[in-house]
GROMACS .gro file of N, CA and C in nm:
model
  249
    1UNK      N    1   0.083  -0.119   0.000
    1UNK     CA    2   0.000   0.000   0.000
    1UNK      C    3   0.087   0.125   0.000
    2UNK      N    4   0.204   0.117   0.059
    2UNK     CA    5   0.293   0.234   0.061
    2UNK      C    6   0.317   0.287  -0.080
    3UNK      N    7   0.320   0.199  -0.178
    3UNK     CA    8   0.349   0.239  -0.316
    3UNK      C    9   0.224   0.282  -0.392
    4UNK      N   10   0.107   0.250  -0.343
    4UNK     CA   11  -0.016   0.276  -0.418
    4UNK      C   12  -0.028   0.420  -0.466
    5UNK      N   13  -0.008   0.520  -0.382
    5UNK     CA   14  -0.022   0.658  -0.430
    5UNK      C   15   0.082   0.695  -0.536
    6UNK      N   16   0.198   0.632  -0.529
    6UNK     CA   17   0.305   0.665  -0.622
    6UNK      C   18   0.284   0.607  -0.761
    7UNK      N   19   0.204   0.502  -0.769
    7UNK     CA   20   0.181   0.438  -0.900
    7UNK      C   21   0.038   0.457  -0.949
    8UNK      N   22  -0.038   0.541  -0.880
    8UNK     CA   23  -0.174   0.571  -0.922
    8UNK      C   24  -0.274   0.461  -0.896
    9UNK      N   25  -0.244   0.371  -0.803
    9UNK     CA   26  -0.337   0.262  -0.770
    9UNK      C   27  -0.447   0.314  -0.680
   10UNK      N   28  -0.566   0.263  -0.700
   10UNK     CA   29  -0.681   0.301  -0.619
   10UNK      C   30  -0.699   0.200  -0.507
   11UNK      N   31  -0.694   0.248  -0.383
   11UNK     CA   32  -0.715   0.158  -0.270
   11UNK      C   33  -0.856   0.103  -0.270
   12UNK      N   34  -0.952   0.181  -0.316
   12UNK     CA   35  -1.091   0.134  -0.324
   12UNK      C   36  -1.102   0.017  -0.422
   13UNK      N   37  -1.036   0.028  -0.535
   13UNK     CA   38  -1.038  -0.081  -0.633
   13UNK      C   39  -0.965  -0.203  -0.578
   14UNK      N   40  -0.852  -0.180  -0.510
   14UNK     CA   41  -0.779  -0.292  -0.450
   14UNK      C   42  -0.865  -0.363  -0.347
   15UNK      N   43  -0.937  -0.288  -0.266
   15UNK     CA   44  -1.024  -0.348  -0.164
   15UNK      C   45  -1.137  -0.426  -0.231
   16UNK      N   46  -1.200  -0.368  -0.331
   16UNK     CA   47  -1.309  -0.435  -0.403
   16UNK      C   48  -1.260  -0.567  -0.463
   17UNK      N   49  -1.144  -0.562  -0.528
   17UNK     CA   50  -1.089  -0.682  -0.591
   17UNK      C   51  -1.051  -0.787  -0.488
   18UNK      N   52  -0.993  -0.743  -0.376
   18UNK     CA   53  -0.955  -0.837  -0.271
   18UNK      C   54  -1.079  -0.906  -0.214
   19UNK      N   55  -1.185  -0.831  -0.191
   19UNK     CA   56  -1.309  -0.891  -0.139
   19UNK      C   57  -1.368  -0.989  -0.240
   20UNK      N   58  -1.363  -0.952  -0.368
   20UNK     CA   59  -1.417  -1.040  -0.472
   20UNK      C   60  -1.338  -1.171  -0.481
   21UNK      N   61  -1.207  -1.163  -0.469
   21UNK     CA   62  -1.123  -1.282  -0.484
   21UNK      C   63  -1.114  -1.365  -0.356
   22UNK      N   64  -1.115  -1.299  -0.241
   22UNK     CA   65  -1.092  -1.369  -0.115
   22UNK      C   66  -1.221  -1.410  -0.045
   23UNK      N   67  -1.333  -1.352  -0.084
   23UNK     CA   68  -1.459  -1.385  -0.017
   23UNK      C   69  -1.453  -1.348   0.129
   24UNK      N   70  -1.478  -1.448   0.215
   24UNK     CA   71  -1.478  -1.424   0.360
   24UNK      C   72  -1.339  -1.435   0.422
   25UNK      N   73  -1.238  -1.471   0.342
   25UNK     CA   74  -1.103  -1.480   0.395
   25UNK      C   75  -1.052  -1.340   0.427
   26UNK      N   76  -1.004  -1.319   0.548
   26UNK     CA   77  -0.963  -1.183   0.586
   26UNK      C   78  -0.840  -1.133   0.510
   27UNK      N   79  -0.833  -1.004   0.497
   27UNK     CA   80  -0.715  -0.938   0.441
   27UNK      C   81  -0.702  -0.805   0.513
   28UNK      N   82  -0.587  -0.743   0.497
   28UNK     CA   83  -0.560  -0.621   0.571
   28UNK      C   84  -0.471  -0.530   0.489
   29UNK      N   85  -0.507  -0.405   0.481
   29UNK     CA   86  -0.420  -0.306   0.419
   29UNK      C   87  -0.322  -0.256   0.525
   30UNK      N   88  -0.199  -0.241   0.486
   30UNK     CA   89  -0.099  -0.187   0.578
   30UNK      C   90  -0.024  -0.073   0.511
   31UNK      N   91   0.034   0.010   0.593
   31UNK     CA   92   0.124   0.114   0.545
   31UNK      C   93   0.238   0.116   0.645
   32UNK      N   94   0.347   0.051   0.610
   32UNK     CA   95   0.456   0.039   0.705
   32UNK      C   96   0.531   0.169   0.726
   33UNK      N   97   0.512   0.263   0.637
   33UNK     CA   98   0.573   0.394   0.656
   33UNK      C   99   0.504   0.469   0.771
   34UNK      N  100   0.371   0.461   0.774
   34UNK     CA  101   0.296   0.529   0.880
   34UNK      C  102   0.267   0.436   0.998
   35UNK      N  103   0.281   0.305   0.976
   35UNK     CA  104   0.251   0.209   1.081
   35UNK      C  105   0.107   0.161   1.080
   36UNK      N  106   0.025   0.211   0.989
   36UNK     CA  107  -0.115   0.170   0.982
   36UNK      C  108  -0.125   0.022   0.950
   37UNK      N  109  -0.198  -0.051   1.034
   37UNK     CA  110  -0.218  -0.194   1.012
   37UNK      C  111  -0.110  -0.283   1.070
   38UNK      N  112   0.000  -0.227   1.113
   38UNK     CA  113   0.112  -0.308   1.163
   38UNK      C  114   0.074  -0.386   1.288
   39UNK      N  115   0.003  -0.324   1.380
   39UNK     CA  116  -0.036  -0.392   1.504
   39UNK      C  117  -0.124  -0.513   1.474
   40UNK      N  118  -0.214  -0.499   1.377
   40UNK     CA  119  -0.301  -0.610   1.340
   40UNK      C  120  -0.221  -0.725   1.279
   41UNK      N  121  -0.121  -0.694   1.198
   41UNK     CA  122  -0.037  -0.798   1.139
   41UNK      C  123   0.040  -0.871   1.249
   42UNK      N  124   0.096  -0.797   1.342
   42UNK     CA  125   0.171  -0.857   1.453
   42UNK      C  126   0.079  -0.944   1.538
   43UNK      N  127  -0.043  -0.895   1.566
   43UNK     CA  128  -0.139  -0.975   1.643
   43UNK      C  129  -0.171  -1.106   1.572
   44UNK      N  130  -0.194  -1.099   1.439
   44UNK     CA  131  -0.227  -1.219   1.362
   44UNK      C  132  -0.111  -1.318   1.366
   45UNK      N  133   0.011  -1.267   1.343
   45UNK     CA  134   0.128  -1.354   1.344
   45UNK      C  135   0.148  -1.419   1.480
   46UNK      N  136   0.135  -1.339   1.585
   46UNK     CA  137   0.153  -1.390   1.720
   46UNK      C  138   0.052  -1.500   1.750
   47UNK      N  139  -0.073  -1.477   1.714
   47UNK     CA  140  -0.179  -1.575   1.737
   47UNK      C  141  -0.153  -1.703   1.660
   48UNK      N  142  -0.118  -1.690   1.533
   48UNK     CA  143  -0.105  -1.809   1.449
   48UNK      C  144   0.029  -1.880   1.464
   49UNK      N  145   0.132  -1.809   1.500
   49UNK     CA  146   0.261  -1.874   1.519
   49UNK      C  147   0.273  -1.940   1.655
   50UNK      N  148   0.188  -1.899   1.748
   50UNK     CA  149   0.188  -1.958   1.882
   50UNK      C  150   0.065  -2.043   1.904
   51UNK      N  151   0.012  -2.104   1.799
   51UNK     CA  152  -0.109  -2.184   1.812
   51UNK      C  153  -0.079  -2.312   1.889
   52UNK      N  154  -0.184  -2.375   1.938
   52UNK     CA  155  -0.171  -2.499   2.014
   52UNK      C  156  -0.144  -2.619   1.925
   53UNK      N  157  -0.161  -2.604   1.794
   53UNK     CA  158  -0.139  -2.715   1.703
   53UNK      C  159   0.010  -2.749   1.697
   54UNK      N  160   0.041  -2.878   1.695
   54UNK     CA  161   0.183  -2.915   1.685
   54UNK      C  162   0.242  -2.870   1.552
   55UNK      N  163   0.365  -2.827   1.556
   55UNK     CA  164   0.432  -2.780   1.435
   55UNK      C  165   0.518  -2.892   1.379
   56UNK      N  166   0.526  -2.898   1.247
   56UNK     CA  167   0.608  -2.999   1.181
   56UNK      C  168   0.754  -2.959   1.193
   57UNK      N  169   0.839  -3.058   1.210
   57UNK     CA  170   0.983  -3.034   1.216
   57UNK      C  171   1.035  -2.996   1.079
   58UNK      N  172   1.132  -2.909   1.076
   58UNK     CA  173   1.191  -2.864   0.951
   58UNK      C  174   1.334  -2.917   0.940
   59UNK      N  175   1.371  -2.955   0.818
   59UNK     CA  176   1.508  -2.994   0.790
   59UNK      C  177   1.595  -2.868   0.786
   60UNK      N  178   1.725  -2.885   0.785
   60UNK     CA  179   1.817  -2.771   0.787
   60UNK      C  180   1.795  -2.677   0.669
   61UNK      N  181   1.745  -2.729   0.556
   61UNK     CA  182   1.728  -2.645   0.437
   61UNK      C  183   1.587  -2.590   0.424
   62UNK      N  184   1.504  -2.606   0.525
   62UNK     CA  185   1.370  -2.549   0.524
   62UNK      C  186   1.260  -2.645   0.481
   63UNK      N  187   1.297  -2.763   0.430
   63UNK     CA  188   1.195  -2.861   0.392
   63UNK      C  189   1.136  -2.925   0.517
   64UNK      N  190   1.011  -2.971   0.506
   64UNK     CA  191   0.951  -3.043   0.618
   64UNK      C  192   1.027  -3.173   0.640
   65UNK      N  193   1.057  -3.203   0.765
   65UNK     CA  194   1.127  -3.326   0.799
   65UNK      C  195   1.028  -3.441   0.805
   66UNK      N  196   1.068  -3.558   0.758
   66UNK     CA  197   0.984  -3.677   0.763
   66UNK      C  198   0.989  -3.736   0.902
   67UNK      N  199   0.871  -3.764   0.960
   67UNK     CA  200   0.866  -3.814   1.097
   67UNK      C  201   0.802  -3.952   1.107
   68UNK      N  202   0.788  -4.022   0.994
   68UNK     CA  203   0.722  -4.152   0.994
   68UNK      C  204   0.822  -4.266   0.985
   69UNK      N  205   0.768  -4.390   0.975
   69UNK     CA  206   0.856  -4.507   0.963
   69UNK      C  207   0.928  -4.507   0.829
   70UNK      N  208   1.049  -4.561   0.828
   70UNK     CA  209   1.135  -4.559   0.709
   70UNK      C  210   1.072  -4.630   0.591
   71UNK      N  211   0.990  -4.733   0.614
   71UNK     CA  212   0.931  -4.805   0.501
   71UNK      C  213   0.837  -4.717   0.418
   72UNK      N  214   0.791  -4.610   0.473
   72UNK     CA  215   0.706  -4.517   0.397
   72UNK      C  216   0.787  -4.430   0.301
   73UNK      N  217   0.918  -4.435   0.312
   73UNK     CA  218   1.003  -4.354   0.224
   73UNK      C  219   1.024  -4.418   0.087
   74UNK      N  220   0.980  -4.542   0.069
   74UNK     CA  221   0.996  -4.611  -0.059
   74UNK      C  222   0.914  -4.538  -0.164
   75UNK      N  223   0.979  -4.508  -0.277
   75UNK     CA  224   0.914  -4.435  -0.385
   75UNK      C  225   0.919  -4.521  -0.510
   76UNK      N  226   0.808  -4.581  -0.545
   76UNK     CA  227   0.805  -4.667  -0.664
   76UNK      C  228   0.671  -4.652  -0.734
   77UNK      N  229   0.676  -4.653  -0.866
   77UNK     CA  230   0.555  -4.652  -0.947
   77UNK      C  231   0.588  -4.702  -1.086
   78UNK      N  232   0.487  -4.715  -1.171
   78UNK     CA  233   0.501  -4.785  -1.299
   78UNK      C  234   0.589  -4.713  -1.401
   79UNK      N  235   0.601  -4.584  -1.395
   79UNK     CA  236   0.681  -4.513  -1.495
   79UNK      C  237   0.816  -4.472  -1.437
   80UNK      N  238   0.904  -4.425  -1.522
   80UNK     CA  239   1.035  -4.379  -1.475
   80UNK      C  240   1.053  -4.232  -1.513
   81UNK      N  241   1.143  -4.167  -1.444
   81UNK     CA  242   1.171  -4.025  -1.467
   81UNK      C  243   1.287  -4.010  -1.564
   82UNK      N  244   1.275  -3.917  -1.657
   82UNK     CA  245   1.384  -3.889  -1.752
   82UNK      C  246   1.473  -3.780  -1.694
   83UNK      N  247   1.599  -3.799  -1.702
   83UNK     CA  248   1.693  -3.700  -1.648
   83UNK      C  249   1.719  -3.590  -1.748
   0.00000   0.00000   0.00000
């Protein structure tokens, strides 16, 4: 949103389009230069990053770590991959 006035974007059109595309899924306009909306973003992140749901372990490179039995790691099917 910080760039919207500089590129001639209409916040009203952006809001209309976001509502049309997202339906009931929430969205938020922010302006990090003025701080508008920042508290709401922090609240959302804090709530969702500290949820009671267990988090999946991550490998060192950011991929989800496999936590099941090794026999599930077998990868076989009828076709082959071309290199």
